[in-house]
Structures are given as C-alpha cells and as structure tokens.
Amino acid sequence: MTQTSSPANGMLFALGSASLYGLNIVYARMASFAGASGSAIVVYRVLLMLVLVGIAAAVARRSLAMAREERGTMLVLGVSTALLGICYLSAVAFIPVTVAAVVFYTFPILIVLASPFVEGTRLTPTLLGVAAMASLGVVMVVGPAFGGLDWRGLALAFAASVATAIQFFAGARCRKTGVVAKIFWIHLLVLPTATLIGLAAGQLTPPSGLAVAPFAVAMTIGGYIFGFVLQFLALGRITAVAAGIIYCTEPVVAALSSVLLLGETVNAMQIAGGVLVLAAIVTNVLLEQRRHKDAPMIAIAD
C-alpha cells in the first residue's frame, strides 16, 4: 500500500521509537548484570521479530516482496542493524550505560557531517547549531562518568554509533519496499550476521540462558521490536538528519528511566541538558515544517 509522506507523522514515530529505545537500554544493562549475553539477546529477538512479521503479513495480507532496485540498500540495512544491536548491547557489559550513551550518541553528529556527501543536504549554520545543541545536551544528561573505563566498551559503543549512522541513511533511501517487507528482510539478513558474531565471541548461549533475567530480557526485546517498527515508519517520512536529532531524546529517556528503575539520581546539569535536547528537537521540528511547507508530498510504501 502506498501513501504520501508526512514529516509530522515521521517525527512522532521517531520520538516514540527513541523513547522505547531509551527504556530498552536500561533493561539491557539490568539483563547484562544478571549474566544474559548481549549477542544472545540480539539473535533471539531477531527470531521473534521474524515470527511476528510473518504472522502480521499473513493476517494483513501484506506482500513480503522487496523492490528490486533496493536490494543493495536492504543488505546494508541488515548488516548495519546487526552490528548496531550487538555492539551497543555488548558495550554496556563493559562500561556504564551513561558512558555508552555518550559515545553512541555521536551518531547524530556523524549523520549531520556526512549528509552533504550522502543526501546532498546543505550544512547551514542553523542545522549545525541544532546538532551541536542536541549533542551538548546529551553529554550534560549522561554526565561525566569516564573513570576507569574498559577500552572494549568504548570501541563497541563507537562501532554502534557508526553502524547507526549507516542504518539511518540507508533507511531513509529505502522508500519503495513496504515497512512489513522491509522489517522482514532486514531481520532475515541480521540473523546469520548476529549468529556468526555471537559464535565467534563465544556468547551465543541457549535460550535458557536468558532465563537469568526474564523480565529485563522481555522488556529489552519488547522495546526493541516496537521501537524498530516505529523507526522504519519514521525513516520513510523524514530525512536521516532530522531523525538523528530527534533520537537525541533516547539518552534523556534512558537517564529518567535509570532514576525510576535503578534508583539513580539526576543533578541540575543533567536537567539543563535534557532541556537543551528538547529545545533542539523543537527547533528541528520547526525547521522541518518550514522546509516541507511548500514541498510536494512524497509517495512511500507502507
């Protein structure tokens, strides 16, 4: 089914997705403390996603056909999604969530800097200012927690950042394949990639290994599934740059969730950082609305 692209809806989808991802990483940290492997979580959530997508396609009678001209893009999406999930979930086993978030959330800046070469976006002072404001807010929210860090966690978090930037650009270009088919093929590509990486790292435990933290694992997987669907609904409607800035809400949600779920505290600097992130998002929304005000609606496949 094809419909016109709505940037406003895309931003709402991105905001919902970022919020679910922010909650998801807190539960991933809890699961890692209990001994659940990040690689195993990725593999089993991919299997569950494939089952759910197959059921949804059958019930809604949606085609799982992939647009021929988007096969290369889908391959990039699959590999980058696998690397993102494995690297980010594995990073929090070596370094705190706050530090992983600082390193991981370099991806909006990577997207902004790469956008002139990938999307032909003009780097205006306003756009650079919004990206800088959002990034500064993220650093303020997660706080200075860089003492005694494990280099493996830092490397994994930055690898996840690069993979995310690639995923956002590829997702924004993949408009002809329907969302259901897109999610199916991405995860079909993620499965062997994630399995091989898990085996190579010696972390691919049997499903019973996730029983050490059933609720945390369930919330990690659930937050990912719903967040992923909303993410790809968003990426068909807004640019990678716009989405990247909106996704700066994720660490803000993660920080608030840490307070509520893990008993952590926030200080005045973190609150000010959250305000900066929200200000950057509101500014970005206004800029996107102005940019799309007189632009023709784009046909996308749902």
PDB file of N, CA and C in Angstrom, residues 111-155:
ATOM      1  N   ILE A 111      25.910  11.829  11.275  1.00  0.00           N
ATOM      2  CA  ILE A 111      24.897  11.962  10.226  1.00  0.00           C
ATOM      3  C   ILE A 111      24.923  13.358   9.624  1.00  0.00           C
ATOM      4  N   VAL A 112      24.965  14.374  10.494  1.00  0.00           N
ATOM      5  CA  VAL A 112      24.976  15.755  10.001  1.00  0.00           C
ATOM      6  C   VAL A 112      26.211  16.014   9.147  1.00  0.00           C
ATOM      7  N   LEU A 113      27.380  15.556   9.596  1.00  0.00           N
ATOM      8  CA  LEU A 113      28.621  15.799   8.863  1.00  0.00           C
ATOM      9  C   LEU A 113      28.682  15.024   7.547  1.00  0.00           C
ATOM     10  N   ALA A 114      28.066  13.832   7.525  1.00  0.00           N
ATOM     11  CA  ALA A 114      28.104  13.012   6.305  1.00  0.00           C
ATOM     12  C   ALA A 114      26.978  13.350   5.335  1.00  0.00           C
ATOM     13  N   SER A 115      25.949  14.041   5.804  1.00  0.00           N
ATOM     14  CA  SER A 115      24.759  14.284   4.966  1.00  0.00           C
ATOM     15  C   SER A 115      25.044  15.032   3.664  1.00  0.00           C
ATOM     16  N   PRO A 116      25.998  15.998   3.608  1.00  0.00           N
ATOM     17  CA  PRO A 116      26.259  16.640   2.307  1.00  0.00           C
ATOM     18  C   PRO A 116      26.765  15.660   1.261  1.00  0.00           C
ATOM     19  N   PHE A 117      27.478  14.620   1.692  1.00  0.00           N
ATOM     20  CA  PHE A 117      28.041  13.650   0.759  1.00  0.00           C
ATOM     21  C   PHE A 117      27.045  12.532   0.421  1.00  0.00           C
ATOM     22  N   VAL A 118      26.140  12.226   1.358  1.00  0.00           N
ATOM     23  CA  VAL A 118      25.204  11.118   1.163  1.00  0.00           C
ATOM     24  C   VAL A 118      23.854  11.593   0.635  1.00  0.00           C
ATOM     25  N   GLU A 119      23.316  12.660   1.223  1.00  0.00           N
ATOM     26  CA  GLU A 119      21.975  13.126   0.856  1.00  0.00           C
ATOM     27  C   GLU A 119      21.986  14.462   0.122  1.00  0.00           C
ATOM     28  N   GLY A 120      23.147  15.079   0.004  1.00  0.00           N
ATOM     29  CA  GLY A 120      23.217  16.383  -0.646  1.00  0.00           C
ATOM     30  C   GLY A 120      22.636  17.503   0.198  1.00  0.00           C
ATOM     31  N   THR A 121      22.519  17.273   1.512  1.00  0.00           N
ATOM     32  CA  THR A 121      21.987  18.286   2.415  1.00  0.00           C
ATOM     33  C   THR A 121      22.988  19.414   2.592  1.00  0.00           C
ATOM     34  N   ARG A 122      22.489  20.641   2.562  1.00  0.00           N
ATOM     35  CA  ARG A 122      23.364  21.796   2.763  1.00  0.00           C
ATOM     36  C   ARG A 122      23.561  22.018   4.254  1.00  0.00           C
ATOM     37  N   LEU A 123      24.813  22.082   4.681  1.00  0.00           N
ATOM     38  CA  LEU A 123      25.120  22.279   6.102  1.00  0.00           C
ATOM     39  C   LEU A 123      24.996  23.768   6.444  1.00  0.00           C
ATOM     40  N   THR A 124      23.804  24.164   6.854  1.00  0.00           N
ATOM     41  CA  THR A 124      23.581  25.552   7.243  1.00  0.00           C
ATOM     42  C   THR A 124      24.055  25.770   8.674  1.00  0.00           C
ATOM     43  N   PRO A 125      24.391  27.002   9.018  1.00  0.00           N
ATOM     44  CA  PRO A 125      24.777  27.291  10.413  1.00  0.00           C
ATOM     45  C   PRO A 125      23.681  26.891  11.403  1.00  0.00           C
ATOM     46  N   THR A 126      22.415  27.058  11.009  1.00  0.00           N
ATOM     47  CA  THR A 126      21.308  26.701  11.893  1.00  0.00           C
ATOM     48  C   THR A 126      21.288  25.203  12.163  1.00  0.00           C
ATOM     49  N   LEU A 127      21.458  24.400  11.103  1.00  0.00           N
ATOM     50  CA  LEU A 127      21.449  22.944  11.266  1.00  0.00           C
ATOM     51  C   LEU A 127      22.619  22.486  12.130  1.00  0.00           C
ATOM     52  N   LEU A 128      23.798  23.038  11.889  1.00  0.00           N
ATOM     53  CA  LEU A 128      24.957  22.693  12.705  1.00  0.00           C
ATOM     54  C   LEU A 128      24.741  23.099  14.157  1.00  0.00           C
ATOM     55  N   GLY A 129      24.105  24.260  14.346  1.00  0.00           N
ATOM     56  CA  GLY A 129      23.825  24.731  15.706  1.00  0.00           C
ATOM     57  C   GLY A 129      22.860  23.817  16.438  1.00  0.00           C
ATOM     58  N   VAL A 130      21.808  23.350  15.731  1.00  0.00           N
ATOM     59  CA  VAL A 130      20.832  22.443  16.343  1.00  0.00           C
ATOM     60  C   VAL A 130      21.495  21.127  16.722  1.00  0.00           C
ATOM     61  N   ALA A 131      22.318  20.582  15.817  1.00  0.00           N
ATOM     62  CA  ALA A 131      23.008  19.326  16.102  1.00  0.00           C
ATOM     63  C   ALA A 131      23.954  19.477  17.292  1.00  0.00           C
ATOM     64  N   ALA A 132      24.679  20.599  17.336  1.00  0.00           N
ATOM     65  CA  ALA A 132      25.601  20.851  18.446  1.00  0.00           C
ATOM     66  C   ALA A 132      24.840  21.004  19.761  1.00  0.00           C
ATOM     67  N   MET A 133      23.691  21.694  19.718  1.00  0.00           N
ATOM     68  CA  MET A 133      22.881  21.872  20.916  1.00  0.00           C
ATOM     69  C   MET A 133      22.390  20.533  21.454  1.00  0.00           C
ATOM     70  N   ALA A 134      21.905  19.671  20.540  1.00  0.00           N
ATOM     71  CA  ALA A 134      21.415  18.355  20.949  1.00  0.00           C
ATOM     72  C   ALA A 134      22.547  17.509  21.532  1.00  0.00           C
ATOM     73  N   SER A 135      23.709  17.552  20.897  1.00  0.00           N
ATOM     74  CA  SER A 135      24.840  16.753  21.368  1.00  0.00           C
ATOM     75  C   SER A 135      25.342  17.235  22.729  1.00  0.00           C
ATOM     76  N   LEU A 136      25.422  18.552  22.911  1.00  0.00           N
ATOM     77  CA  LEU A 136      25.822  19.104  24.198  1.00  0.00           C
ATOM     78  C   LEU A 136      24.841  18.682  25.289  1.00  0.00           C
ATOM     79  N   GLY A 137      23.551  18.719  24.945  1.00  0.00           N
ATOM     80  CA  GLY A 137      22.538  18.295  25.908  1.00  0.00           C
ATOM     81  C   GLY A 137      22.693  16.849  26.307  1.00  0.00           C
ATOM     82  N   VAL A 138      23.029  15.990  25.332  1.00  0.00           N
ATOM     83  CA  VAL A 138      23.240  14.568  25.621  1.00  0.00           C
ATOM     84  C   VAL A 138      24.403  14.386  26.587  1.00  0.00           C
ATOM     85  N   VAL A 139      25.521  15.092  26.328  1.00  0.00           N
ATOM     86  CA  VAL A 139      26.691  14.991  27.202  1.00  0.00           C
ATOM     87  C   VAL A 139      26.345  15.450  28.617  1.00  0.00           C
ATOM     88  N   MET A 140      25.551  16.517  28.724  1.00  0.00           N
ATOM     89  CA  MET A 140      25.168  17.023  30.039  1.00  0.00           C
ATOM     90  C   MET A 140      24.249  16.051  30.767  1.00  0.00           C
ATOM     91  N   VAL A 141      23.359  15.392  30.011  1.00  0.00           N
ATOM     92  CA  VAL A 141      22.417  14.452  30.629  1.00  0.00           C
ATOM     93  C   VAL A 141      23.137  13.231  31.184  1.00  0.00           C
ATOM     94  N   VAL A 142      24.018  12.647  30.396  1.00  0.00           N
ATOM     95  CA  VAL A 142      24.657  11.407  30.844  1.00  0.00           C
ATOM     96  C   VAL A 142      25.741  11.672  31.879  1.00  0.00           C
ATOM     97  N   GLY A 143      26.283  12.898  31.916  1.00  0.00           N
ATOM     98  CA  GLY A 143      27.201  13.269  32.973  1.00  0.00           C
ATOM     99  C   GLY A 143      28.615  12.767  32.791  1.00  0.00           C
ATOM    100  N   PRO A 144      29.548  13.328  33.582  1.00  0.00           N
ATOM    101  CA  PRO A 144      30.963  12.929  33.497  1.00  0.00           C
ATOM    102  C   PRO A 144      31.210  11.641  34.268  1.00  0.00           C
ATOM    103  N   ALA A 145      31.217  10.509  33.559  1.00  0.00           N
ATOM    104  CA  ALA A 145      31.403   9.214  34.234  1.00  0.00           C
ATOM    105  C   ALA A 145      32.451   8.393  33.499  1.00  0.00           C
ATOM    106  N   PHE A 146      33.605   9.014  33.255  1.00  0.00           N
ATOM    107  CA  PHE A 146      34.599   8.368  32.408  1.00  0.00           C
ATOM    108  C   PHE A 146      35.808   7.803  33.162  1.00  0.00           C
ATOM    109  N   GLY A 147      35.661   7.502  34.438  1.00  0.00           N
ATOM    110  CA  GLY A 147      36.791   6.977  35.208  1.00  0.00           C
ATOM    111  C   GLY A 147      36.923   5.468  35.082  1.00  0.00           C
ATOM    112  N   GLY A 148      38.142   4.998  34.852  1.00  0.00           N
ATOM    113  CA  GLY A 148      38.424   3.563  34.823  1.00  0.00           C
ATOM    114  C   GLY A 148      37.624   2.796  33.795  1.00  0.00           C
ATOM    115  N   LEU A 149      37.647   3.270  32.554  1.00  0.00           N
ATOM    116  CA  LEU A 149      36.822   2.660  31.517  1.00  0.00           C
ATOM    117  C   LEU A 149      37.545   1.529  30.793  1.00  0.00           C
ATOM    118  N   ASP A 150      36.774   0.550  30.352  1.00  0.00           N
ATOM    119  CA  ASP A 150      37.284  -0.576  29.573  1.00  0.00           C
ATOM    120  C   ASP A 150      37.252  -0.185  28.088  1.00  0.00           C
ATOM    121  N   TRP A 151      38.419  -0.254  27.419  1.00  0.00           N
ATOM    122  CA  TRP A 151      38.504   0.181  26.015  1.00  0.00           C
ATOM    123  C   TRP A 151      37.558  -0.620  25.120  1.00  0.00           C
ATOM    124  N   ARG A 152      37.268  -1.866  25.508  1.00  0.00           N
ATOM    125  CA  ARG A 152      36.370  -2.686  24.688  1.00  0.00           C
ATOM    126  C   ARG A 152      34.970  -2.083  24.631  1.00  0.00           C
ATOM    127  N   GLY A 153      34.498  -1.584  25.763  1.00  0.00           N
ATOM    128  CA  GLY A 153      33.180  -0.961  25.791  1.00  0.00           C
ATOM    129  C   GLY A 153      33.126   0.290  24.946  1.00  0.00           C
ATOM    130  N   LEU A 154      34.198   1.110  25.024  1.00  0.00           N
ATOM    131  CA  LEU A 154      34.259   2.338  24.220  1.00  0.00           C
ATOM    132  C   LEU A 154      34.263   2.019  22.728  1.00  0.00           C
ATOM    133  N   ALA A 155      35.078   1.020  22.344  1.00  0.00           N
ATOM    134  CA  ALA A 155      35.164   0.641  20.931  1.00  0.00           C
ATOM    135  C   ALA A 155      33.833   0.106  20.426  1.00  0.00           C
TER     136      ALA A 155
END
